[in-house]
Tab-separated table of C-alpha atoms in Angstrom:
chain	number	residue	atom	x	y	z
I	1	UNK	CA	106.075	149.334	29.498
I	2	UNK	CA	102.341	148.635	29.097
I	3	UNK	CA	100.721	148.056	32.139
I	4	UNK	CA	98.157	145.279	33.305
I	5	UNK	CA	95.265	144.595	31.521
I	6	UNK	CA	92.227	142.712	32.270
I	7	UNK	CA	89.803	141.117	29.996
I	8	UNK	CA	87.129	141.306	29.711
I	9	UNK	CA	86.024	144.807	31.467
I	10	UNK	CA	82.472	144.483	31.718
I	11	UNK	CA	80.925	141.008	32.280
I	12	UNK	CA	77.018	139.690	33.475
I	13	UNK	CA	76.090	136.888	34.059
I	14	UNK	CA	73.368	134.738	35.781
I	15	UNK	CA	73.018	133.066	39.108
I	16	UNK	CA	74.745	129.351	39.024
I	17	UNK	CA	76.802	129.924	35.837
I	18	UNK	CA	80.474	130.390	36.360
I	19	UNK	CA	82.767	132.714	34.578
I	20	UNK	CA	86.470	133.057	33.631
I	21	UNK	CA	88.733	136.553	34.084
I	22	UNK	CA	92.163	137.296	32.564
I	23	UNK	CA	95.208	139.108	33.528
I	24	UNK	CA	98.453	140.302	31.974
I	25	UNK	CA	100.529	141.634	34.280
I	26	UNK	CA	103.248	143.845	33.009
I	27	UNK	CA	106.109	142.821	31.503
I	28	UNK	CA	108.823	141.143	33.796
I	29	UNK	CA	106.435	140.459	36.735
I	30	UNK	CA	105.983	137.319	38.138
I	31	UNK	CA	103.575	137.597	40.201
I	32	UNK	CA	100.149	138.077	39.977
I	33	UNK	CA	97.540	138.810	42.676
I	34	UNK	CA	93.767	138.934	42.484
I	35	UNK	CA	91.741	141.101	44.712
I	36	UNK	CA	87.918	141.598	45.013
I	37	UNK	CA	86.024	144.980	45.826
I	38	UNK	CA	82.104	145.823	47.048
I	39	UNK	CA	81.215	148.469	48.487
I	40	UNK	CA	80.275	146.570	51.450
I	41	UNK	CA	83.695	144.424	52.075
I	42	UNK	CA	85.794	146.708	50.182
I	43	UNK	CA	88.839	145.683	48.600
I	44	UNK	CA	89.601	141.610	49.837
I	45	UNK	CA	92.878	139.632	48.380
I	46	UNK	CA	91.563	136.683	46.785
I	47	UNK	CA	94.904	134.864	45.822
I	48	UNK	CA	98.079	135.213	44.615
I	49	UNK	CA	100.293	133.419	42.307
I	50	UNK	CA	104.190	132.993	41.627
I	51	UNK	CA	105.651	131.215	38.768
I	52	UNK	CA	102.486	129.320	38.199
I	53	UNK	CA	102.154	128.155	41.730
I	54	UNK	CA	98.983	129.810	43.797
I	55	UNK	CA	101.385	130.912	46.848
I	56	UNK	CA	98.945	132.497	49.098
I	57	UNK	CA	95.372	132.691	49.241
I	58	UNK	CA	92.451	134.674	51.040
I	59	UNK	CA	89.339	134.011	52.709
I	60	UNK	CA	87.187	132.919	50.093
I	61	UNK	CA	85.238	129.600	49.284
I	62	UNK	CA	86.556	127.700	47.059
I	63	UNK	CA	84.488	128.426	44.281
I	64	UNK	CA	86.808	131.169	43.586
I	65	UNK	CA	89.964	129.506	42.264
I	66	UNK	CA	92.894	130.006	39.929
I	67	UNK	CA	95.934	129.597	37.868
I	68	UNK	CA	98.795	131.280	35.926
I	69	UNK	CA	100.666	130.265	32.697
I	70	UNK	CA	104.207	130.216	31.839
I	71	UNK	CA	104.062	133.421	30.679
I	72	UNK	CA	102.850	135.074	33.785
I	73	UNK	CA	99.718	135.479	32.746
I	74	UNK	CA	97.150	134.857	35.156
I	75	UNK	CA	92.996	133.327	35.190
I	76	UNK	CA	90.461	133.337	38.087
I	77	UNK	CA	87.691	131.843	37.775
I	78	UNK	CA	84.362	131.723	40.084
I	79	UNK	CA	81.694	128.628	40.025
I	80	UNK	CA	78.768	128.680	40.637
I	81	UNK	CA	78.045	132.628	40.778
I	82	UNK	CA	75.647	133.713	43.256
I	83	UNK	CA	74.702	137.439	43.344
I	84	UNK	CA	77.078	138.231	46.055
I	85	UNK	CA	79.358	137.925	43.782
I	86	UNK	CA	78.774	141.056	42.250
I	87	UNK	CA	81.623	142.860	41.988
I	88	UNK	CA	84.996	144.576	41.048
I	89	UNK	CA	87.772	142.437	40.549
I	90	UNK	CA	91.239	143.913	40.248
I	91	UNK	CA	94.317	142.251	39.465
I	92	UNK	CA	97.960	143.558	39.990
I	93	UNK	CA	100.949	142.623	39.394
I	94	UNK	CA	104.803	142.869	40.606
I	95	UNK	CA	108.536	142.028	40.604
I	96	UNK	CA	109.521	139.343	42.596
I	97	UNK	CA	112.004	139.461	45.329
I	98	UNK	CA	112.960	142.256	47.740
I	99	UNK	CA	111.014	145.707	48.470
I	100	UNK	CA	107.548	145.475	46.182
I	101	UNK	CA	104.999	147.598	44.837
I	102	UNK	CA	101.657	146.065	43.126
I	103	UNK	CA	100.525	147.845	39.903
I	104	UNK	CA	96.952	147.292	39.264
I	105	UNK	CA	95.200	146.872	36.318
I	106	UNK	CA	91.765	148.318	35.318
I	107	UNK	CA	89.349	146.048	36.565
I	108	UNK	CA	86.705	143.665	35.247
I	109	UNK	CA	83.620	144.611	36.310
I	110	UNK	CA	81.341	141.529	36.871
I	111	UNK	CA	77.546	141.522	37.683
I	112	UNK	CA	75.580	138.689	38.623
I	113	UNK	CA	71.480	138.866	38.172
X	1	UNK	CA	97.433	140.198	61.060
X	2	UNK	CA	97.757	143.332	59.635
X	3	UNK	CA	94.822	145.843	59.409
X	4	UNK	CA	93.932	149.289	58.386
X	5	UNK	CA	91.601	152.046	59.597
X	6	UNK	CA	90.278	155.090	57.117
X	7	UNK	CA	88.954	157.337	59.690
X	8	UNK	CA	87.125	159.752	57.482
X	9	UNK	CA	84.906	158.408	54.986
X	10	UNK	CA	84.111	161.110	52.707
X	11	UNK	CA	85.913	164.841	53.069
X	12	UNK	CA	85.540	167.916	50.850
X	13	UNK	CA	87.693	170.677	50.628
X	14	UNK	CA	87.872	173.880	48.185
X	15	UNK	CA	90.210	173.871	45.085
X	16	UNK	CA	93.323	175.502	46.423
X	17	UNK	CA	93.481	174.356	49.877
X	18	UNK	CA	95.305	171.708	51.428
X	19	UNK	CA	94.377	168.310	52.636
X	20	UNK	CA	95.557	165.235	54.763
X	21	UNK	CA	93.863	162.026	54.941
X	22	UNK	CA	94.520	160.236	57.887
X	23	UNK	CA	96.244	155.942	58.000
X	24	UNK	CA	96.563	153.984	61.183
X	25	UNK	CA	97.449	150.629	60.519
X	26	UNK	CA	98.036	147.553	62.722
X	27	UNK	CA	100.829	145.251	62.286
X	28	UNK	CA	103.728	143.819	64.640
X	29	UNK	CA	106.465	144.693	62.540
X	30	UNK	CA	107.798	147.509	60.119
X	31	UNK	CA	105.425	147.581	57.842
X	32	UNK	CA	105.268	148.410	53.899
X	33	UNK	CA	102.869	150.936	52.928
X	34	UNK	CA	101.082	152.704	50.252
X	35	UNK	CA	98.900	154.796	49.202
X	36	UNK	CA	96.472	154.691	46.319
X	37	UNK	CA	93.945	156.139	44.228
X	38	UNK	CA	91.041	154.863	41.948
X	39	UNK	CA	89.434	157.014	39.712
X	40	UNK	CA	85.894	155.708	39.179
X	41	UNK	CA	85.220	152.856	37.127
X	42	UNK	CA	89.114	152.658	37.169
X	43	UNK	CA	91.458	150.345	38.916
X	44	UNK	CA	94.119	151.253	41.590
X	45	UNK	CA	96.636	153.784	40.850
X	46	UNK	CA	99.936	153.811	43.244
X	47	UNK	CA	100.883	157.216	44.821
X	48	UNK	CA	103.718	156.364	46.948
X	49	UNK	CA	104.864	153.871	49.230
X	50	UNK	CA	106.765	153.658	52.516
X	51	UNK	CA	109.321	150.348	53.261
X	52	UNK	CA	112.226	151.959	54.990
X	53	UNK	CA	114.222	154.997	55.473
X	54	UNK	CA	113.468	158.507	55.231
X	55	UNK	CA	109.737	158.636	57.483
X	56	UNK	CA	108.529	161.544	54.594
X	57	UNK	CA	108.177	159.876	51.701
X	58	UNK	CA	107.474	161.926	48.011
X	59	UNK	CA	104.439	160.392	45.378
X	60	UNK	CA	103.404	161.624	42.374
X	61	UNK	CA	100.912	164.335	41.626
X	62	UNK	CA	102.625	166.312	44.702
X	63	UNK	CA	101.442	164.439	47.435
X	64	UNK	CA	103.676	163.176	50.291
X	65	UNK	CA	103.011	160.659	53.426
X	66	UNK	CA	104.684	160.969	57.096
X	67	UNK	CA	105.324	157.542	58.666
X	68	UNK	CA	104.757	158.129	62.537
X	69	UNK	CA	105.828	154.551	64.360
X	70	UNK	CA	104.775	156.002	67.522
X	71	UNK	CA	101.481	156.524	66.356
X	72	UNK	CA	100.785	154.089	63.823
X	73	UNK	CA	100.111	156.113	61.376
X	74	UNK	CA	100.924	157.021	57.516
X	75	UNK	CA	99.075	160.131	56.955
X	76	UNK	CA	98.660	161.449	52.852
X	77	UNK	CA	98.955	165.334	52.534
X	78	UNK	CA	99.244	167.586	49.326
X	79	UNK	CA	99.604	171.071	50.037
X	80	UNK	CA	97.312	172.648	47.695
X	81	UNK	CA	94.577	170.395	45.824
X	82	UNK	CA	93.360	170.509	42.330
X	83	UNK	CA	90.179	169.574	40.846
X	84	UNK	CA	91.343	166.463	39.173
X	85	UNK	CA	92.467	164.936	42.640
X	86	UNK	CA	88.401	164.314	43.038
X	87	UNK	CA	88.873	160.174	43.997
X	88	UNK	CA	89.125	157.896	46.444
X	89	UNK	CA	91.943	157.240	48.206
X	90	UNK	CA	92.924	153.598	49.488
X	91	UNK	CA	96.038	153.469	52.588
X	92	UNK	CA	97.607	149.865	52.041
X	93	UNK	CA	99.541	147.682	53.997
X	94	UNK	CA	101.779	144.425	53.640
X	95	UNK	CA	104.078	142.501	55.295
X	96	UNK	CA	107.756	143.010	55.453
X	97	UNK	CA	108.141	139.257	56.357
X	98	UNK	CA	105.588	136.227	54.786
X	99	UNK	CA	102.872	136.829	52.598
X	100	UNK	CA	102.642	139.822	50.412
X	101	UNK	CA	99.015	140.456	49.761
X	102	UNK	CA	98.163	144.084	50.994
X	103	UNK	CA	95.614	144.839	53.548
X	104	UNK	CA	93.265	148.119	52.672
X	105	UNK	CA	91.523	150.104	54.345
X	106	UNK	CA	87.664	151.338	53.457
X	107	UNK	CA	89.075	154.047	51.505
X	108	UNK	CA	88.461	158.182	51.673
X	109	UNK	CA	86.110	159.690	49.000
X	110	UNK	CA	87.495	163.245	48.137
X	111	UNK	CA	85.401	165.980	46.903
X	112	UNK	CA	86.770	168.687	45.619
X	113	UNK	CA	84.912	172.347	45.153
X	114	UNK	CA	85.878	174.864	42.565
């Protein structure tokens, strides 16, 4: 099975614009959770969605939002960047019911100037 | 709410030798946990995980994890370490009950010297 990808890897972009990141999660999963990493927070769960349906979400303003297609396939998106925004964003996927592991993908790599 | 402590932030230790990285995590019930690794510039890779059973648990890449109730702990050994094991290394952990977003800790940079 391929695993989850993430488009696109590398992104920058300027204070006050807003920008849109994809995820595929691997085949069969339902769910789809988005996580944020800086080296000064670390690794923070941003949301997570279940058969379209955001089902839990973290601390975060609400600039941060996002969605998920029929197919599983997931989109964050962030408004409004501001440099603190800077960062790795990782999203994993996994099955849905009982004992779970998350498989992560590779990471898009955003940097706000 | 759940919660995870690193300890050590950075440890080096010669090809060859062994190595334990040390978990205590925070959390009212049994808890599921994992370990994992990023590469740099890479994303999360998972190791192993504990949910029930059997408190030594096997990963890939020879490492293996003791789950210790009585002392809160989920503690990442390999016996000897190779030069590609050079990473950091993230303990995890999520609820058994609720929400399933996993809690990290700050994560353990390993060096590794030929």
């Amino acid at each position: 099975k391929a695993g989850v990808t993430q488009t696109p890897r590398y992104l920058i972009k300027t204070r006050g614009q807003q920008v849109t990141l994809s995820c595929s999660p691997i085949s069969g999963h339902r769910s789809v959770s988005w996580y944020q990493q800086t080296p000064g927070q670390g690794l923070q769960f941003l949301f997570e969605y279940f058969s379209e349906t955001q089902r839990n979400k973290g601390n975060f303003p609400g600039r941060f939002s996002g969605r998920q297609f029929s197919n599983s396939r997931s989109e964050m998106n962030v408004s409004t960047l501001e440099l603190g925004d800077s960062a790795l964003y990782l999203c994993a996927s996994r099955t849905s019911g009982g004992h779970y592991e998350q498989y992560f993908g590779p990471g898009t790599r955003l940097t706000v100037t | 709410a759940q919660s995870v402590t690193q300890p050590d932030i950075h440890i080096t230790v010669s090809e060859g030798a062994s190595l334990e990285l040390r978990c205590n995590y925070s959390y009212g019930a049994t808890p599921y946990l994992f370990w994992y690794v990023q590469s740099p510039g890479q994303g999360l890779q998972l190791l192993l995980k504990y949910f029930s059973g059997d408190t030594l648990v096997q990963g890939i890449k020879g490492f293996e994890a003791e789950f210790k109730r009585s002392q809160s702990s989920f503690n990442l050994r390999k016996p000897s370490v190779h030069w590609s094991d050079a990473a950091e290394y993230f303990c995890a952990v999520g609820a058994s009950t609720g929400a399933n977003n996993l809690f990290f800790g700050t994560g353990t940079r390993l060096t590794v010297i030929p």
